[in-house]
N, CA and C of each residue as an Amber inpcrd file, in Angstrom:
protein
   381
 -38.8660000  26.7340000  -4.2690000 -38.3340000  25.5000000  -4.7790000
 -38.2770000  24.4470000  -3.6770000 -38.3550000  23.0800000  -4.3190000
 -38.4850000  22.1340000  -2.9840000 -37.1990000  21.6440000  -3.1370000
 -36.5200000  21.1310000  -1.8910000 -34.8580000  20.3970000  -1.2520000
 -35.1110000  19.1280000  -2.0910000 -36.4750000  18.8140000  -2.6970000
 -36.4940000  17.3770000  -3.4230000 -35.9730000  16.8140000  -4.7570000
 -35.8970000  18.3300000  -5.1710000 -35.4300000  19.0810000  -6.2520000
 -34.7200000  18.3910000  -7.1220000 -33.7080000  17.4360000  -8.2540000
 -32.5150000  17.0720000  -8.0690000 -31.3150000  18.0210000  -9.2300000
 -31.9570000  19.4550000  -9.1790000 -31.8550000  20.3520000  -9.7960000
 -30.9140000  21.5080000  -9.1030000 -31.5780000  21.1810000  -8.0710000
 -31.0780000  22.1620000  -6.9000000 -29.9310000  22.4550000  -6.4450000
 -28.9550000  23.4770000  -6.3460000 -27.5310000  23.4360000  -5.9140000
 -27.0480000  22.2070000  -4.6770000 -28.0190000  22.1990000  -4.0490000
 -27.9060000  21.2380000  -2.6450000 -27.5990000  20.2330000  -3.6440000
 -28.6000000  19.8180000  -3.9620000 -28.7400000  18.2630000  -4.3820000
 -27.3660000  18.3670000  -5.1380000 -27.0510000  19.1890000  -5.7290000
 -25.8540000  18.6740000  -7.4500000 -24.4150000  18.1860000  -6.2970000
 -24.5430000  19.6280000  -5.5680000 -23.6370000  19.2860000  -4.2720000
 -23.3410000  18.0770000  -3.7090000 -24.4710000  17.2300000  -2.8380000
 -24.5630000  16.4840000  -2.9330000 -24.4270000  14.9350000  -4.1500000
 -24.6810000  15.0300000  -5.1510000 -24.4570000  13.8050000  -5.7230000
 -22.7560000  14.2600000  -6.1260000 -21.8660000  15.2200000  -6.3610000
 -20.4640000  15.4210000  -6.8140000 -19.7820000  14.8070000  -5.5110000
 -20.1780000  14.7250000  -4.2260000 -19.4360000  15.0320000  -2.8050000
 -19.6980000  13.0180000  -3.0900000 -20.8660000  12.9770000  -3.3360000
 -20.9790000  11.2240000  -3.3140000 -20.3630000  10.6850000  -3.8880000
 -20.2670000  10.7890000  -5.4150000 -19.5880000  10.5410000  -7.0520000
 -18.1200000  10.4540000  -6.1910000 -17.9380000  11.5250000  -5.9230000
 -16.2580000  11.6400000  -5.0870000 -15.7490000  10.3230000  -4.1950000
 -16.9320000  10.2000000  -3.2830000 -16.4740000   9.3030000  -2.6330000
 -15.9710000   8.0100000  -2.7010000 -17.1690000   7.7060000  -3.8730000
 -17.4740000   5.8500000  -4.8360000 -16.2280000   6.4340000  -5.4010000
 -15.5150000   7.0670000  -6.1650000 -14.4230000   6.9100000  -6.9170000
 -13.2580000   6.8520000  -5.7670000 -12.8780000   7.3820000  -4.9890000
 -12.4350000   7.0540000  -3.5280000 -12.3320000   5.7410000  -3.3760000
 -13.2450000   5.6460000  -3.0030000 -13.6070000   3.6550000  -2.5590000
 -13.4790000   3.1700000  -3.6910000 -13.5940000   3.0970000  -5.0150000
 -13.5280000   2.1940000  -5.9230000 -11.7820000   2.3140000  -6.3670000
 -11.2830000   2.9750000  -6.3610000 -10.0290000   3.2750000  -6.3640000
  -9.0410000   2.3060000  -5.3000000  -9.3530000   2.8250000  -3.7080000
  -8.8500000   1.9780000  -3.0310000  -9.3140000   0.5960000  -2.8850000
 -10.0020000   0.0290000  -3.3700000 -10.7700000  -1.6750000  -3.4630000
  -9.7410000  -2.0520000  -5.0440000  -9.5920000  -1.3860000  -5.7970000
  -8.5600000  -1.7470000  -7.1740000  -7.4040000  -1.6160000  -6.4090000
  -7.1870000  -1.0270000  -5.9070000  -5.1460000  -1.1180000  -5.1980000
  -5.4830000  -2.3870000  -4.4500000  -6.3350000  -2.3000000  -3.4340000
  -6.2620000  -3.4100000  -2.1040000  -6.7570000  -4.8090000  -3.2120000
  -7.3870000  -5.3490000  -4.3300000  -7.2250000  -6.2370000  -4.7680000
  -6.1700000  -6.9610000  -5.4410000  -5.5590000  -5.9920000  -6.2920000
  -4.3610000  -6.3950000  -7.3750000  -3.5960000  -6.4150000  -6.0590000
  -2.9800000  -5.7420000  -5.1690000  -2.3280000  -5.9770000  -4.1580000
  -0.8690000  -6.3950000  -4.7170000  -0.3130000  -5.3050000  -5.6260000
   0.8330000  -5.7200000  -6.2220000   1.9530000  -4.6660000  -5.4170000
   3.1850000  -5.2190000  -4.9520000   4.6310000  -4.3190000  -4.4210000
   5.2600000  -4.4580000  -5.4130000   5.8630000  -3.2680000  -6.2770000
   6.9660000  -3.6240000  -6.9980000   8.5650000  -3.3690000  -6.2770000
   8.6460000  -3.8470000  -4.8820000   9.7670000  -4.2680000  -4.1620000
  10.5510000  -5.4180000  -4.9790000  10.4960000  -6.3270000  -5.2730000
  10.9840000  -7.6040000  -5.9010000  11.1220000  -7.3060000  -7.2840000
  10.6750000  -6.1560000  -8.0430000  10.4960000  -6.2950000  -9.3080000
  11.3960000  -5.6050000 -10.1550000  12.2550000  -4.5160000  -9.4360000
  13.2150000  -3.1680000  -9.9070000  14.3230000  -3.9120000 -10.4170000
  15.2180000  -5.2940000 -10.0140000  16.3720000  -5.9480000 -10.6030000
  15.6630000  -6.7170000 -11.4670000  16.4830000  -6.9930000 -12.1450000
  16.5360000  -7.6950000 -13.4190000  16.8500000  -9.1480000 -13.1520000
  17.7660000  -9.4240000 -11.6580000  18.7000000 -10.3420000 -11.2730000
  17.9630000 -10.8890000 -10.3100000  16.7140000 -10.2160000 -10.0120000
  16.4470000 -10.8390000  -8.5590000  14.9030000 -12.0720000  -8.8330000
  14.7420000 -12.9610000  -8.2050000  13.6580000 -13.9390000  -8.3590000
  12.4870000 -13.3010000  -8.0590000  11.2140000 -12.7820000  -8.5140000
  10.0350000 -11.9220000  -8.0080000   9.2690000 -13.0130000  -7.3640000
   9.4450000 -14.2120000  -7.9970000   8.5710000 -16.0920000  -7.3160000
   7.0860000 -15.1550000  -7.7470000   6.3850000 -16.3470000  -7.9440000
   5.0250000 -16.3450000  -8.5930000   4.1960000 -14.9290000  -8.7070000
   4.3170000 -14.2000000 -10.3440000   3.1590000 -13.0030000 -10.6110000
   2.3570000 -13.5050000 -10.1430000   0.9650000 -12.3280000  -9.8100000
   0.0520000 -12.5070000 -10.1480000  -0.6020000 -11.2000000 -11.7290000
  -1.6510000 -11.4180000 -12.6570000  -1.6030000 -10.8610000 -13.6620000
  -1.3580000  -9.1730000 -13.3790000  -1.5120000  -8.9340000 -12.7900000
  -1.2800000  -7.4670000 -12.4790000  -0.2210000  -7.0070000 -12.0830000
   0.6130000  -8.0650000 -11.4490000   1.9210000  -7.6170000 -11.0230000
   2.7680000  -7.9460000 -12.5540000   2.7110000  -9.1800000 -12.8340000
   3.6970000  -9.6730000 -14.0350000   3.4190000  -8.0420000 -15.1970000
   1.8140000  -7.2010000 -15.4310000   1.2840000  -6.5120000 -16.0180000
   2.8180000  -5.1980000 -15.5190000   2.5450000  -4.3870000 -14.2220000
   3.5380000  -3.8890000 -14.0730000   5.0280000  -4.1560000 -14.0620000
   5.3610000  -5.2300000 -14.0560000   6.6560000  -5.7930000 -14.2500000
   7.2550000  -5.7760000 -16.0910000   6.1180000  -6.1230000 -16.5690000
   6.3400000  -5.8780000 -17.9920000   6.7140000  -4.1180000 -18.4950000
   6.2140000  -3.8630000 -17.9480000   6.5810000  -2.4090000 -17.8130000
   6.8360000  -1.5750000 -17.7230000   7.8220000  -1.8390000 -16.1830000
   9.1590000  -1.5340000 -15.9590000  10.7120000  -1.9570000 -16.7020000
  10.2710000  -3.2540000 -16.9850000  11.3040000  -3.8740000 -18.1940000
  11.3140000  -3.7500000 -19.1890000  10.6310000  -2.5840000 -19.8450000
  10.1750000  -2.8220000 -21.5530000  11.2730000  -2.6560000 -22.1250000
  12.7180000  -2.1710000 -21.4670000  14.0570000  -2.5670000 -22.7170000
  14.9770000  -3.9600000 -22.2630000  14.3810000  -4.7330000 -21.5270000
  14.8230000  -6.2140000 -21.5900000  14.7020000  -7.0900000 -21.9390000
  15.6260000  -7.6880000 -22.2310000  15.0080000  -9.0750000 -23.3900000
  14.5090000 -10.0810000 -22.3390000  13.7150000 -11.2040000 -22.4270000
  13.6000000 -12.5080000 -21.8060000  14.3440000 -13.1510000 -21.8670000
  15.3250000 -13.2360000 -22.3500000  16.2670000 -14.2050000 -21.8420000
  17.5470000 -13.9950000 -21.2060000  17.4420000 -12.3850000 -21.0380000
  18.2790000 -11.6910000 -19.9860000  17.8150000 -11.4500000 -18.5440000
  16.2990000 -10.7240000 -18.5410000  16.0700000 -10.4560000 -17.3340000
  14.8970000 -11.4890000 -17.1950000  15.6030000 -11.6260000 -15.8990000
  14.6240000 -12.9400000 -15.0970000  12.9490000 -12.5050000 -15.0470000
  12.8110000 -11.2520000 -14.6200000  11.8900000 -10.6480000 -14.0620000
  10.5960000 -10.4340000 -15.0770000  11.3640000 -10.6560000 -16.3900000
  10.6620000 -10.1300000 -17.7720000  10.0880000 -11.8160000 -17.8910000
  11.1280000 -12.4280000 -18.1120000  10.6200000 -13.9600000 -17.9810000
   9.6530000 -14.3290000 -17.4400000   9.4890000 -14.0160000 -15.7140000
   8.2780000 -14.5280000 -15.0810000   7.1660000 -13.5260000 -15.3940000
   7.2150000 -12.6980000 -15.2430000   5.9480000 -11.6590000 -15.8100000
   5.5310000 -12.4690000 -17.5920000   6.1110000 -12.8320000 -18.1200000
   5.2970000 -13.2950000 -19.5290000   5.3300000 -14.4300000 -19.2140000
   5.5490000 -15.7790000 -18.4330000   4.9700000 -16.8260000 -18.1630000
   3.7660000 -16.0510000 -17.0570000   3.7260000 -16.1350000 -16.3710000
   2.7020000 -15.2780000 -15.7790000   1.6670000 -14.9020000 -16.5010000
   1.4050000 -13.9600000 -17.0360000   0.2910000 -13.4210000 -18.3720000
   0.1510000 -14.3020000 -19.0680000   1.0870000 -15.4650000 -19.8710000
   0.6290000 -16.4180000 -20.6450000  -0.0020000 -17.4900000 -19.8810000
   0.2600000 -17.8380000 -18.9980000  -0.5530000 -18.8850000 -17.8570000
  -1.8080000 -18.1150000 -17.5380000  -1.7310000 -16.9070000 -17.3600000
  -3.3850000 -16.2030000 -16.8170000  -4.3930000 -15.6460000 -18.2680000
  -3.5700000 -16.0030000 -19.6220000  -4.6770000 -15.9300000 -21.1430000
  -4.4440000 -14.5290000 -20.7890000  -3.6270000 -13.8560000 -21.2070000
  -3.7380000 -12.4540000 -20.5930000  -2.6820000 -11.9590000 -22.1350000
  -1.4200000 -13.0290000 -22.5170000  -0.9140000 -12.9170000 -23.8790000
  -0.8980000 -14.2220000 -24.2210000  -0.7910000 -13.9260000 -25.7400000
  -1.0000000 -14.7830000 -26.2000000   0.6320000 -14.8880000 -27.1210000
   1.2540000 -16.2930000 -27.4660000   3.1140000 -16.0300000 -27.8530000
   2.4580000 -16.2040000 -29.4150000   3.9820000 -15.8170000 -30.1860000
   4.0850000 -15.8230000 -31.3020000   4.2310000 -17.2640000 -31.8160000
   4.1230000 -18.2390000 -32.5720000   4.9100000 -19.3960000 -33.1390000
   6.5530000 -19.6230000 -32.7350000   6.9260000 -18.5150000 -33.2640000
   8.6480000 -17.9220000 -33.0830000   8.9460000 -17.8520000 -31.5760000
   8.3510000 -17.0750000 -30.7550000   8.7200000 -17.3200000 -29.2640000
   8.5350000 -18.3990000 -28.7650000   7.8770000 -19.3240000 -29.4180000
   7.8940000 -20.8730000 -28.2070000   8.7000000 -21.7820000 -28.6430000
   9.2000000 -21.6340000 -29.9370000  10.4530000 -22.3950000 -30.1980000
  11.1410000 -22.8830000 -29.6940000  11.8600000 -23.5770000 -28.9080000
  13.3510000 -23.7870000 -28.2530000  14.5040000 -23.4140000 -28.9710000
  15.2650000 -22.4470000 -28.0700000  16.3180000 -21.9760000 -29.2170000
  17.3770000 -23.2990000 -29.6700000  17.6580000 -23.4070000 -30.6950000
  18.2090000 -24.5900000 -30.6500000  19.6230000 -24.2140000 -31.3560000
  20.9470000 -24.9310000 -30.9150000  21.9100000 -24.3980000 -30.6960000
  22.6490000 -24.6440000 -32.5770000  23.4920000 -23.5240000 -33.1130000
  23.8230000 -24.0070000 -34.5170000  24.4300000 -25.0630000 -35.0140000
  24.0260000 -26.3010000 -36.4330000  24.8630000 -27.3540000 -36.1160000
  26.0200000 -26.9400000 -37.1030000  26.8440000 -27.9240000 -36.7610000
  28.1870000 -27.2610000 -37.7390000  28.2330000 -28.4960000 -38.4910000
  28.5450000 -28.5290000 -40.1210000  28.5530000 -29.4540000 -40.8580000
  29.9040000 -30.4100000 -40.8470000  30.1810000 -31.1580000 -41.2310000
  31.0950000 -31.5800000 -41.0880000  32.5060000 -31.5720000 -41.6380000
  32.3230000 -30.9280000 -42.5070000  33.4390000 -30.0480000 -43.6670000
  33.3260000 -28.8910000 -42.4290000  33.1630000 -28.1980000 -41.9990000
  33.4200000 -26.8990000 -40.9780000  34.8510000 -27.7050000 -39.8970000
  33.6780000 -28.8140000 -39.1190000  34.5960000 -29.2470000 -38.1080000
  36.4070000 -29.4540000 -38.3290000  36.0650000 -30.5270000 -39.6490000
  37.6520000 -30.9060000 -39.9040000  37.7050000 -29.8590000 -40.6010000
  37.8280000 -28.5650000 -41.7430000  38.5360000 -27.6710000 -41.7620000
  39.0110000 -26.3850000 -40.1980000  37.9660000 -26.7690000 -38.7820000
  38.8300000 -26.3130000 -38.0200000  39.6500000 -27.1170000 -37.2720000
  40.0150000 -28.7050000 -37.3230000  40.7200000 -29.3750000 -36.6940000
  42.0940000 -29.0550000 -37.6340000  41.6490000 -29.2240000 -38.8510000
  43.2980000 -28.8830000 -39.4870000  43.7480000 -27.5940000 -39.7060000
  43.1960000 -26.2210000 -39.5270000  43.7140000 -25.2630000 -38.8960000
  44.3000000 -25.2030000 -37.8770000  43.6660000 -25.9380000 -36.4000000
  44.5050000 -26.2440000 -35.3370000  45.6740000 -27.1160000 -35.1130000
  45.7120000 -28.3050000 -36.0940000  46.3730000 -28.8300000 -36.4110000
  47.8790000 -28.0340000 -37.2840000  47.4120000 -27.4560000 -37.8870000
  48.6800000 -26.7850000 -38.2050000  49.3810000 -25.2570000 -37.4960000
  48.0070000 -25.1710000 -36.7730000  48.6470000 -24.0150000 -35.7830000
  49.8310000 -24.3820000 -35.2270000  49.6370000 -25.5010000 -34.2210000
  50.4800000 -26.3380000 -33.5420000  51.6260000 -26.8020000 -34.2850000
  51.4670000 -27.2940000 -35.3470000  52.8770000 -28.0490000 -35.9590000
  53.4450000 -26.9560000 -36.4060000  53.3550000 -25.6980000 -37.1440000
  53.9240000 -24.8100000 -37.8040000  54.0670000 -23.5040000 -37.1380000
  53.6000000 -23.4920000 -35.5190000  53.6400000 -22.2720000 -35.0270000
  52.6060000 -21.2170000 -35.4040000  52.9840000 -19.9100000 -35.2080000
  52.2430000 -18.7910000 -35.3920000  51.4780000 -17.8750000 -34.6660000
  50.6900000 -17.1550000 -35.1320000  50.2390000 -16.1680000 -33.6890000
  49.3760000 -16.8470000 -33.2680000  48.5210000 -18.4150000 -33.3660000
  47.8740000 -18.5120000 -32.0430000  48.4370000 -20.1420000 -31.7560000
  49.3500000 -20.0210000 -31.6240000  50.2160000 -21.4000000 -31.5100000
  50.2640000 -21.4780000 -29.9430000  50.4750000 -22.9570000 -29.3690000
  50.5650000 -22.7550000 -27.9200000  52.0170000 -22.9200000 -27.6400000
  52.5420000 -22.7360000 -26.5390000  53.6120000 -22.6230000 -26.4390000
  53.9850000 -22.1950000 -25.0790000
């Protein structure tokens, strides 16, 4: 048999020992690009300052039981992905939450509850 072989135990040897390596190197060239620490990313409380898509990607991830408008961290990771086309929001999430209005029959039936708290006493009377 000839070493030219690509049949040959040598050779198979050879291309698995290579295959090995490119996945090696292609492996470490994906870490050394995304180049993401999740140091900044474990609180909820702490500022991570500008994702990039791979980090905001793991950050989403670690937070998956936080809301956005609790944890900071969840916040910048989905501005992040939505600035990099990476998600796309619902109608409903870009809303501004907007605060409830109270009609005006609400207001003065609670001014004259308070109003008579005060004149007539009672358990939440001030005093």
């Amino acid at each position: 048999m000839s070493s030219k072989n690509p049949w040959s135990v040598q050779a198979i040897i050879d291309r698995i020992e290579r295959e090995k390596r490119q996945a090696a190197d292609t492996a470490a060239e994906q870490t050394a690009v995304v180049g993401y620490a999740v140091r900044g990313l474990w609180s909820c409380y702490s500022d991570p300052g500008k994702l990039t898509a791979a980090q905001a990607h793991i950050a989403m991830q670690l937070h998956l039981g936080c809301g956005v408008g609790t944890c900071l961290v969840r916040r910048r990771a989905r501005t992040a992905l939505v600035s990099a086309g990476r998600m796309v929001l619902d109608a409903r999430a870009e809303r501004p939450s907007a605060s409830p209005k109270r009609s005006l029959l609400t207001l003065l039936r609670v001014a004259a509850v308070a109003y008579s708290t005060l004149l007539f006493g009672g358990r939440h009377a001030v005093r």
